[in-house]
């Protein structure tokens, strides 16, 4: 029996042995899996290869898919490596992930196969949990995204923090990888930090370092990062693209291409280190710093376009992830034919986003020993606004919301748009106003817009427009009446009393049924531009659907009373079957009429108080 098959045998026997030990011991123990649940919070189970996925939007303009092993295969005793893969220009996440080709399929599905290469890595690289995040910029171009968003140096660190917050465990290491135009994301990453963060342990450019520039300090940052820890690795795959042609014309300029970019990068690094060159057939390996720097440059004697061939056909992703490890060259040697074909699924994976309707909110599981709604209300009954909101935010971070709030409801929208086209779509809305507690014991919690935005960001949601409020009320199957409270309006006691009133109306409704009325919604509106540091409220509909509270911004952003409610709306919606960001629809003059009666809206609440009042 080989060592490998012996390990496979033990891997098969180990769960049985663990079960025997657990059931025979007097005390209770638990295996080191992250969760006893079949999926992680916010994730959905894939039908292929014991995987789970989370698709969400980071605004502005980034679609993200996190692909992780099934929950039972995530071992909290092992380190977790978060691998970012920034997509090449012109490719979707589904195409980058890959699948077996069927008649009439787009050829992009069969060129990278990062999904299949990751599956092979997981089977062989058993000492780590491998989680891969696919990053797709709107317009399928990271260079364009960076030009469009001049504040990308602020956005990229926020994206990183947001991404890590979606994971059930803190990554022990981060790998930055990319192909083609995805290299612009990594260059943007370098530009966004004074020094490369310490948790980054591998950077891999897969024919992607076009925009490397020594005079912008990229080489200085890379060298400082490499010197900071001998376990850090810089990998570059490139080829001689100086003379490649397409339709009889040269593809790259006299200064462009990754061959020249790799030369510039090496020239800068050679000021600090000495390179050694070794030929492996047509591939020149350039290495330095005891293997911390590894460049692989294909000589391209036949002058072919090898751009994506190096990533998919030549096992480039697997190679880049294993360079300078014990597995280098043992799983899928670089430059050899595909080694991962058996890991490619036959259909478009549930892991890959499609044009289907958006999924649920990214609400974490309810933490053990979380208080019920009445228990929380009692604990903060005499707290001031700031303390109450801080403690409420802690509960929302711990997933302490009723289970029925986790399942958004699709609400249809349609409009005759400015360009003369009638469009239809769906928004995904929370069934009720934001609450703390369980299905049996919860209390709706009014919040300032600042805290409301923090919760919305945490759960992958946004706040409604006035038109959304009206649309939701019209679609509601459970209408809640109102009874004004005239004294002590800003106290927790009034919050509880208002909640009790609402529950009297809701008794005839099922949990999770779409609720309308009973609260004034905190909304987003162009009127927030009129005065700084204000909250916009609207609603409290009567039975005829007309609101008692017209849109107003009379109160400061620190004001909150019993009548306010926070309705969460998924950050993504469908428009004529296509999934789009709500924020992008609101900014589009030819689509905004679906969800706005103010024209385009491009405004949101800040993430910190402009004026703080206690």
XYZ file of C-alpha atoms in Angstrom:
614
model
C 0.000 0.000 0.000
C 1.360 3.437 -0.925
C 1.667 6.249 1.600
C -0.997 8.190 -0.311
C -3.537 5.342 -0.317
C -2.809 4.716 3.345
C -3.593 8.321 4.101
C -6.809 7.973 2.088
C -7.730 4.895 4.116
C -7.102 6.652 7.414
C -9.044 9.679 6.153
C -11.996 7.355 5.548
C -11.714 5.576 8.897
C -11.104 8.671 10.986
C -14.729 9.942 11.071
C -15.906 6.487 12.246
C -13.248 6.351 14.977
C -14.151 9.858 16.112
C -17.843 8.880 16.284
C -17.044 5.824 18.391
C -14.979 7.892 20.815
C -17.623 10.599 21.068
C -20.493 8.243 21.730
C -18.549 6.188 24.282
C -17.257 9.083 26.402
C -19.144 10.295 29.452
C -18.347 13.896 28.721
C -19.382 15.758 25.569
C -16.810 16.765 22.979
C -17.155 18.212 19.509
C -15.050 17.769 16.379
C -13.084 20.761 15.233
C -15.444 21.685 12.432
C -16.400 25.351 12.181
C -20.117 24.688 12.455
C -22.523 21.812 12.890
C -24.651 23.458 10.210
C -24.511 22.188 6.646
C -23.730 25.697 5.397
C -22.096 28.819 6.778
C -24.154 31.949 7.498
C -25.309 33.525 4.251
C -23.842 30.696 2.134
C -25.718 28.222 -0.035
C -24.754 24.609 -0.640
C -23.368 23.691 -4.046
C -24.401 20.350 -5.571
C -20.804 19.725 -6.583
C -17.654 18.679 -4.739
C -18.790 19.442 -1.164
C -18.679 23.206 -1.620
C -20.682 26.168 -0.393
C -20.843 29.668 -1.808
C -21.796 33.219 -0.944
C -22.577 35.738 -3.700
C -22.851 39.384 -2.748
C -22.153 42.917 -3.900
C -19.590 45.374 -2.595
C -20.460 48.872 -3.633
C -19.494 50.597 -5.709
C -19.361 48.175 -8.564
C -17.891 44.860 -7.402
C -19.516 41.409 -7.542
C -17.959 38.854 -5.216
C -18.336 35.100 -4.931
C -16.783 33.315 -1.964
C -16.268 29.594 -2.558
C -15.525 27.501 0.532
C -15.440 23.808 1.401
C -18.594 22.394 2.974
C -18.922 23.314 6.654
C -18.070 19.804 7.810
C -14.806 20.002 5.857
C -13.698 23.293 7.413
C -11.390 22.458 10.298
C -10.998 25.243 12.856
C -7.801 23.608 14.096
C -6.139 24.292 10.745
C -4.991 27.639 9.360
C -7.269 29.223 6.768
C -5.894 30.766 3.601
C -8.082 33.355 1.892
C -7.235 33.449 -1.811
C -8.421 36.478 -3.764
C -8.688 36.006 -7.516
C -9.230 39.250 -9.427
C -10.897 38.454 -12.736
C -9.450 39.133 -16.178
C -11.042 41.688 -18.455
C -14.155 40.502 -20.261
C -14.834 37.465 -18.061
C -17.624 36.788 -15.592
C -17.253 34.920 -12.321
C -19.124 31.951 -13.790
C -16.744 31.835 -16.757
C -13.662 32.158 -14.580
C -14.945 29.399 -12.302
C -15.436 27.184 -15.362
C -17.475 24.119 -16.320
C -17.563 21.305 -18.832
C -18.535 22.664 -22.216
C -21.911 21.998 -23.808
C -23.117 22.901 -27.321
C -23.402 26.668 -27.867
C -21.510 27.500 -24.657
C -19.348 30.609 -24.608
C -15.668 29.677 -24.974
C -14.777 31.686 -21.853
C -16.143 28.853 -19.698
C -13.282 26.593 -20.778
C -10.109 28.682 -20.449
C -9.292 29.250 -16.769
C -11.089 26.669 -14.607
C -10.114 28.261 -11.313
C -12.926 26.282 -9.681
C -11.562 22.908 -10.793
C -7.955 23.849 -10.025
C -9.030 24.898 -6.525
C -10.769 21.560 -5.976
C -7.585 19.715 -6.853
C -5.593 21.956 -4.520
C -7.995 21.265 -1.642
C -7.610 17.537 -2.076
C -3.825 17.713 -2.009
C -3.136 20.714 0.235
C -4.773 19.231 3.316
C -2.901 21.239 5.936
C -5.023 24.353 5.255
C -8.600 25.426 4.710
C -8.686 27.066 1.274
C -11.343 29.713 0.657
C -11.371 31.519 -2.688
C -13.010 34.907 -3.307
C -13.647 35.808 -6.951
C -13.686 39.559 -7.599
C -15.475 40.884 -10.684
C -15.581 44.622 -11.411
C -18.621 46.100 -13.104
C -17.941 46.349 -16.816
C -15.669 43.313 -16.413
C -12.603 45.514 -16.221
C -10.521 46.339 -13.155
C -8.528 49.036 -14.995
C -11.800 50.800 -15.854
C -13.094 50.383 -12.303
C -10.005 52.088 -10.902
C -10.323 54.973 -13.372
C -14.022 55.361 -12.590
C -13.531 55.340 -8.826
C -10.801 57.819 -8.049
C -11.182 56.983 -4.341
C -10.227 53.338 -4.937
C -7.415 53.688 -2.371
C -10.154 54.028 0.241
C -12.501 51.476 -1.331
C -10.059 48.567 -1.650
C -9.173 48.396 2.084
C -12.910 48.591 2.845
C -13.529 45.757 0.403
C -10.882 43.682 2.174
C -12.380 44.320 5.606
C -15.873 43.567 4.339
C -14.724 40.343 2.694
C -12.966 39.047 5.797
C -16.031 39.849 7.892
C -18.060 37.419 5.754
C -15.885 34.484 6.860
C -16.596 32.377 9.957
C -12.936 32.446 10.969
C -10.108 34.939 10.712
C -7.786 34.007 7.835
C -4.267 33.186 8.943
C -2.993 34.249 5.542
C -4.136 36.087 2.421
C -3.101 35.331 -1.148
C -3.536 38.000 -3.816
C -3.846 36.417 -7.255
C -5.094 37.621 -10.608
C -5.091 37.125 -14.338
C -4.825 39.695 -17.123
C -6.622 42.949 -16.236
C -7.165 41.581 -12.744
C -3.585 42.656 -12.124
C -4.934 46.198 -11.949
C -6.711 45.233 -8.727
C -3.449 44.075 -7.121
C -1.644 47.196 -8.305
C -4.517 49.203 -6.833
C -4.084 47.194 -3.633
C -0.392 48.149 -3.498
C -1.329 51.792 -4.050
C -3.912 51.665 -1.255
C -1.532 50.864 1.592
C 1.657 52.514 2.840
C 2.971 48.983 3.356
C 1.549 45.652 2.214
C -0.489 44.254 5.142
C 1.297 41.629 7.222
C -1.356 38.944 6.647
C -0.608 38.842 2.908
C 1.705 35.864 2.446
C 1.574 35.303 -1.334
C 1.149 37.536 -4.369
C 0.718 35.871 -7.747
C 0.499 37.680 -11.089
C -0.734 35.229 -13.731
C 0.279 37.111 -16.875
C -1.148 40.180 -15.188
C 1.562 42.643 -14.106
C 1.035 45.071 -17.012
C 0.633 48.140 -14.817
C 3.630 47.523 -12.560
C 5.573 50.785 -12.217
C 8.837 51.188 -10.335
C 8.429 54.964 -10.159
C 5.109 54.494 -8.311
C 6.850 52.585 -5.551
C 5.500 49.134 -6.377
C 8.919 47.484 -6.307
C 9.853 49.182 -3.037
C 6.705 47.905 -1.351
C 7.165 44.392 -2.713
C 10.778 44.246 -1.547
C 9.963 45.563 1.937
C 7.144 43.022 2.196
C 9.376 40.121 1.108
C 12.088 41.082 3.573
C 9.527 41.223 6.385
C 8.992 37.450 6.505
C 10.892 34.619 4.771
C 7.610 32.742 4.296
C 6.273 35.348 1.874
C 6.319 34.543 -1.844
C 6.052 36.619 -5.013
C 5.113 34.626 -8.135
C 4.953 35.931 -11.701
C 3.882 33.977 -14.780
C 4.637 35.741 -18.055
C 5.683 35.035 -21.623
C 7.444 36.773 -24.463
C 4.522 38.706 -25.899
C 6.563 41.413 -27.624
C 5.799 40.232 -31.162
C 2.511 38.347 -30.885
C -0.087 39.245 -33.510
C -3.853 39.037 -33.883
C -5.320 39.382 -37.356
C -1.945 40.466 -38.665
C -1.428 43.265 -36.148
C 0.790 43.409 -33.070
C -1.141 42.996 -29.845
C 1.095 44.965 -27.466
C 2.798 48.315 -27.874
C 6.557 48.879 -27.942
C 6.544 49.336 -24.156
C 3.584 47.129 -23.190
C 3.047 43.501 -22.303
C 3.974 41.342 -19.327
C 7.392 40.344 -20.690
C 8.575 43.950 -20.432
C 6.682 44.513 -17.158
C 8.412 41.492 -15.622
C 11.731 42.871 -16.805
C 11.008 46.195 -15.105
C 10.028 44.411 -11.913
C 13.188 42.312 -11.933
C 15.364 45.343 -12.669
C 14.068 47.051 -9.526
C 14.321 43.982 -7.298
C 17.893 43.312 -8.468
C 18.955 46.453 -6.643
C 18.444 44.457 -3.443
C 18.820 40.797 -4.410
C 20.583 38.532 -6.901
C 18.591 36.396 -9.335
C 19.426 32.924 -10.573
C 18.134 31.782 -13.970
C 17.374 28.172 -14.913
C 15.797 26.916 -18.138
C 13.046 24.278 -18.091
C 12.485 23.635 -21.766
C 11.010 26.874 -23.133
C 10.341 28.314 -19.650
C 12.963 30.385 -17.879
C 12.742 30.277 -14.099
C 14.091 33.421 -12.448
C 14.453 33.108 -8.684
C 15.885 35.060 -5.759
C 15.785 35.292 -1.958
C 15.940 31.512 -1.443
C 12.808 31.012 -3.509
C 10.743 33.892 -2.153
C 10.815 35.456 -5.622
C 9.886 33.133 -8.472
C 9.344 34.354 -12.021
C 8.446 31.893 -14.807
C 8.834 33.418 -18.265
C 7.852 31.357 -21.310
C 10.128 32.019 -24.280
C 7.260 31.545 -26.761
C 9.424 30.373 -29.678
C 6.335 29.831 -31.860
C 5.113 33.387 -31.162
C 1.661 32.262 -30.026
C -0.795 34.086 -27.796
C -0.283 32.177 -24.548
C -2.070 34.692 -22.353
C -4.790 32.473 -20.840
C -3.209 29.203 -21.946
C -0.695 29.593 -19.127
C -3.485 29.858 -16.561
C -5.761 27.001 -17.630
C -4.114 24.662 -20.136
C -0.725 24.768 -18.360
C -2.031 24.426 -14.757
C -0.892 27.941 -13.993
C -3.169 28.641 -11.023
C -2.211 25.416 -9.235
C 1.443 26.158 -9.913
C 1.221 29.710 -8.600
C -0.416 28.493 -5.383
C 2.191 25.777 -4.732
C 5.425 27.510 -5.785
C 8.054 27.280 -3.014
C 6.000 24.736 -1.059
C 6.532 20.998 -0.682
C 3.821 20.441 -3.299
C 5.510 22.428 -6.078
C 5.574 20.338 -9.248
C 3.902 17.368 -7.556
C 0.228 18.157 -8.127
C 0.211 19.565 -11.639
C 3.621 20.517 -13.091
C 3.567 23.893 -14.808
C 3.588 23.710 -18.591
C 2.107 20.207 -18.756
C -1.431 19.465 -20.035
C -4.442 19.931 -17.769
C -4.165 17.785 -14.662
C -7.503 18.813 -13.156
C -10.014 17.667 -15.795
C -11.760 15.245 -13.431
C -12.560 18.170 -11.121
C -14.578 20.088 -13.734
C -18.323 19.790 -13.201
C -20.726 19.163 -16.061
C -23.161 22.014 -15.514
C -22.842 25.648 -14.484
C -22.202 25.266 -10.757
C -24.570 26.606 -8.158
C -21.341 28.180 -6.972
C -21.334 30.526 -9.911
C -23.711 33.485 -9.997
C -26.338 33.485 -12.731
C -29.156 35.792 -13.740
C -31.407 34.350 -11.026
C -33.009 36.475 -8.342
C -30.805 37.650 -5.463
C -30.543 35.388 -2.420
C -30.986 36.167 1.270
C -29.266 38.542 3.630
C -25.813 37.766 5.016
C -27.004 37.497 8.608
C -24.668 35.494 10.862
C -26.105 32.645 12.959
C -27.618 33.637 16.272
C -24.892 33.469 18.909
C -25.456 31.052 21.821
C -26.998 32.599 24.936
C -28.218 35.657 23.027
C -30.945 37.536 24.908
C -34.543 37.399 23.800
C -36.218 40.606 22.762
C -37.741 41.246 26.184
C -34.442 40.448 27.903
C -32.567 42.910 25.706
C -35.211 45.596 26.256
C -34.922 45.172 30.010
C -31.116 45.374 29.854
C -31.149 48.731 28.021
C -34.340 50.182 29.502
C -32.523 53.048 31.207
C -29.646 53.437 28.743
C -29.084 56.585 26.745
C -29.398 56.623 22.995
C -25.692 56.116 22.272
C -25.294 53.212 24.715
C -28.534 51.572 23.563
C -27.497 51.684 19.921
C -24.026 50.366 20.658
C -25.526 47.376 22.458
C -28.121 46.864 19.731
C -25.393 46.872 17.086
C -23.544 44.211 19.073
C -26.666 42.022 19.006
C -27.044 42.452 15.259
C -23.377 41.542 14.755
C -24.105 38.375 16.745
C -27.009 37.505 14.476
C -29.620 38.008 17.195
C -32.644 38.472 14.955
C -35.787 36.335 14.590
C -35.415 33.471 12.141
C -38.291 34.732 10.001
C -36.291 37.924 9.344
C -33.574 35.950 7.550
C -35.772 35.133 4.557
C -36.385 38.123 2.278
C -39.527 38.344 0.193
C -39.570 39.217 -3.495
C -41.663 42.286 -4.337
C -42.420 43.025 -7.991
C -41.663 46.433 -9.494
C -42.317 47.843 -12.947
C -42.143 51.201 -14.677
C -42.321 52.950 -18.030
C -38.780 54.254 -18.058
C -37.278 57.446 -19.420
C -35.998 55.739 -22.580
C -39.510 54.561 -23.447
C -38.935 50.960 -22.378
C -41.280 49.250 -19.929
C -39.115 47.402 -17.417
C -39.993 44.857 -14.758
C -38.015 43.583 -11.839
C -37.992 42.428 -8.247
C -36.594 43.811 -5.041
C -35.855 41.496 -2.112
C -37.149 42.958 1.136
C -37.130 41.986 4.798
C -40.576 40.738 5.826
C -40.758 43.093 8.810
C -38.891 45.914 10.502
C -35.523 45.155 12.083
C -35.864 43.407 15.433
C -33.799 41.732 18.158
C -34.700 38.350 19.629
C -36.365 35.101 18.619
C -39.509 34.255 16.664
C -41.338 33.836 19.967
C -39.890 36.869 21.763
C -38.620 39.826 19.763
C -38.757 43.601 19.854
C -38.513 45.931 16.861
C -35.632 48.365 17.393
C -35.748 51.916 15.996
C -32.240 53.120 15.108
C -30.513 56.288 13.987
C -29.621 56.223 10.287
C -25.923 55.884 11.134
C -26.412 52.642 13.056
C -29.015 51.475 10.545
C -26.484 51.820 7.750
C -23.921 49.812 9.728
C -26.416 46.976 10.150
C -27.408 47.159 6.480
C -23.763 46.993 5.385
C -23.191 44.070 7.735
C -26.132 42.124 6.299
C -25.569 42.958 2.610
C -28.535 45.303 2.504
C -29.540 48.898 1.929
C -32.359 51.181 3.107
C -35.488 51.862 1.022
C -36.592 54.841 -1.009
C -40.028 56.373 -0.459
C -41.260 54.605 -3.590
C -40.052 51.279 -2.229
C -41.941 51.958 1.010
C -45.165 52.509 -0.939
C -44.555 49.458 -3.128
C -43.901 47.239 -0.107
C -47.047 48.461 1.648
C -49.106 47.750 -1.464
C -47.695 44.216 -1.628
C -47.980 43.526 2.115
C -50.301 40.707 3.124
C -50.189 41.730 6.788
C -51.177 45.348 7.442
C -50.318 46.880 10.824
C -52.199 49.848 12.216
C -50.796 52.602 14.440
C -51.506 54.263 17.752
C -49.536 57.458 18.440
C -47.480 57.734 21.624
C -47.228 61.316 22.781
C -44.983 61.089 25.851
C -41.427 59.881 26.345
C -41.236 59.106 22.627
C -37.467 58.473 22.530
C -37.273 55.946 25.378
C -36.883 52.184 25.250
C -40.136 51.901 27.179
C -41.956 53.574 24.284
C -40.152 51.306 21.820
C -41.537 48.293 23.705
C -45.014 49.776 23.930
C -45.007 50.477 20.183
C -43.872 46.911 19.553
C -46.714 45.561 21.691
C -49.212 47.650 19.695
C -47.829 46.271 16.437
C -48.061 42.707 17.736
C -51.732 43.152 18.543
C -52.319 43.910 14.870
C -49.998 41.120 13.699
C -51.616 38.299 15.680
C -53.732 37.225 12.743
C -50.656 36.996 10.457
C -48.109 34.227 10.027
C -44.466 34.753 11.077
C -42.478 35.838 8.034
C -45.499 37.239 6.208
C -44.805 40.575 4.514
C -45.719 43.324 6.977
C -46.708 46.820 5.903
C -47.398 49.933 7.948
C -47.008 50.592 11.643
C -43.724 52.500 11.300
C -42.159 55.504 9.642
C -39.351 54.173 7.469
C -35.852 55.598 7.582
C -35.249 56.202 3.859
C -32.638 57.385 1.405
C -33.571 60.437 -0.639
C -32.028 63.261 -2.603
C -33.303 65.617 0.069
C -30.435 64.468 2.301
C -28.276 66.725 0.147
C -30.233 69.791 1.255
C -28.974 69.787 4.832
C -26.115 67.852 6.388
C -26.507 65.406 9.270
C -30.246 64.739 8.941
C -32.455 61.667 9.026
C -35.120 61.220 6.353
C -38.344 59.513 7.444
C -41.482 58.627 5.529
C -44.540 56.414 5.885
C -46.910 55.328 8.643
C -49.474 54.448 5.989
C -53.194 54.613 6.541
C -55.526 51.902 5.291
C -55.839 53.724 1.965
C -52.065 53.511 1.504
C -51.444 57.223 1.948
C -48.737 58.064 4.487
C -49.487 60.093 7.585
C -45.818 61.087 7.599
C -44.739 62.781 4.351
C -41.053 62.769 3.537
C -39.219 64.989 6.002
C -35.651 65.751 7.033
C -36.594 67.955 9.967
C -34.763 65.826 12.558
C -31.008 65.545 13.079
C -29.265 62.260 12.326
C -28.987 61.558 16.065
C -32.767 61.640 16.560
C -34.766 58.425 16.870
C -38.172 57.727 18.384
C -40.636 54.861 18.788
C -42.283 55.448 15.397
C -39.137 54.879 13.309
C -38.533 51.517 11.622
C -35.623 49.998 9.726
C -36.623 47.978 6.679
C -33.729 46.142 5.024
C -33.595 45.810 1.246
C -31.154 43.455 -0.482
C -28.326 45.340 -2.187
C -29.122 43.509 -5.411
C -32.329 43.301 -7.413
C -33.414 41.951 -10.773
C -34.267 44.072 -13.785
C -35.738 42.158 -16.725
C -34.151 38.975 -15.376
C -30.687 40.452 -14.823
C -29.182 40.871 -11.379
C -28.036 44.448 -10.706
C -26.993 46.484 -7.716
C -29.802 48.617 -6.291
C -27.368 51.540 -6.096
C -26.588 51.239 -9.808
C -30.279 51.094 -10.710
C -30.880 54.241 -8.658
C -28.097 56.051 -10.524
C -29.328 54.950 -13.958
C -31.761 57.477 -15.495
C -33.275 54.747 -17.664
C -33.960 52.364 -14.751
C -34.381 54.426 -11.594
C -38.161 54.805 -12.090
C -38.513 51.177 -10.987
C -37.687 52.120 -7.394
C -37.546 55.930 -7.207
C -40.057 58.717 -7.728
C -37.296 61.331 -7.367
C -35.325 60.488 -10.478
C -31.787 59.270 -9.973
C -30.531 58.965 -6.392
C -26.870 58.866 -5.481
C -26.732 59.517 -1.754
C -26.400 57.519 1.450
C -25.985 58.069 5.147
C -22.436 58.396 6.511
C -20.920 55.629 8.611
C -20.233 57.990 11.531
C -22.130 60.845 13.145
C -21.515 64.300 11.764
C -23.099 65.805 14.847
C -23.247 63.714 18.003
C -25.898 64.439 20.587
C -26.531 62.434 23.695
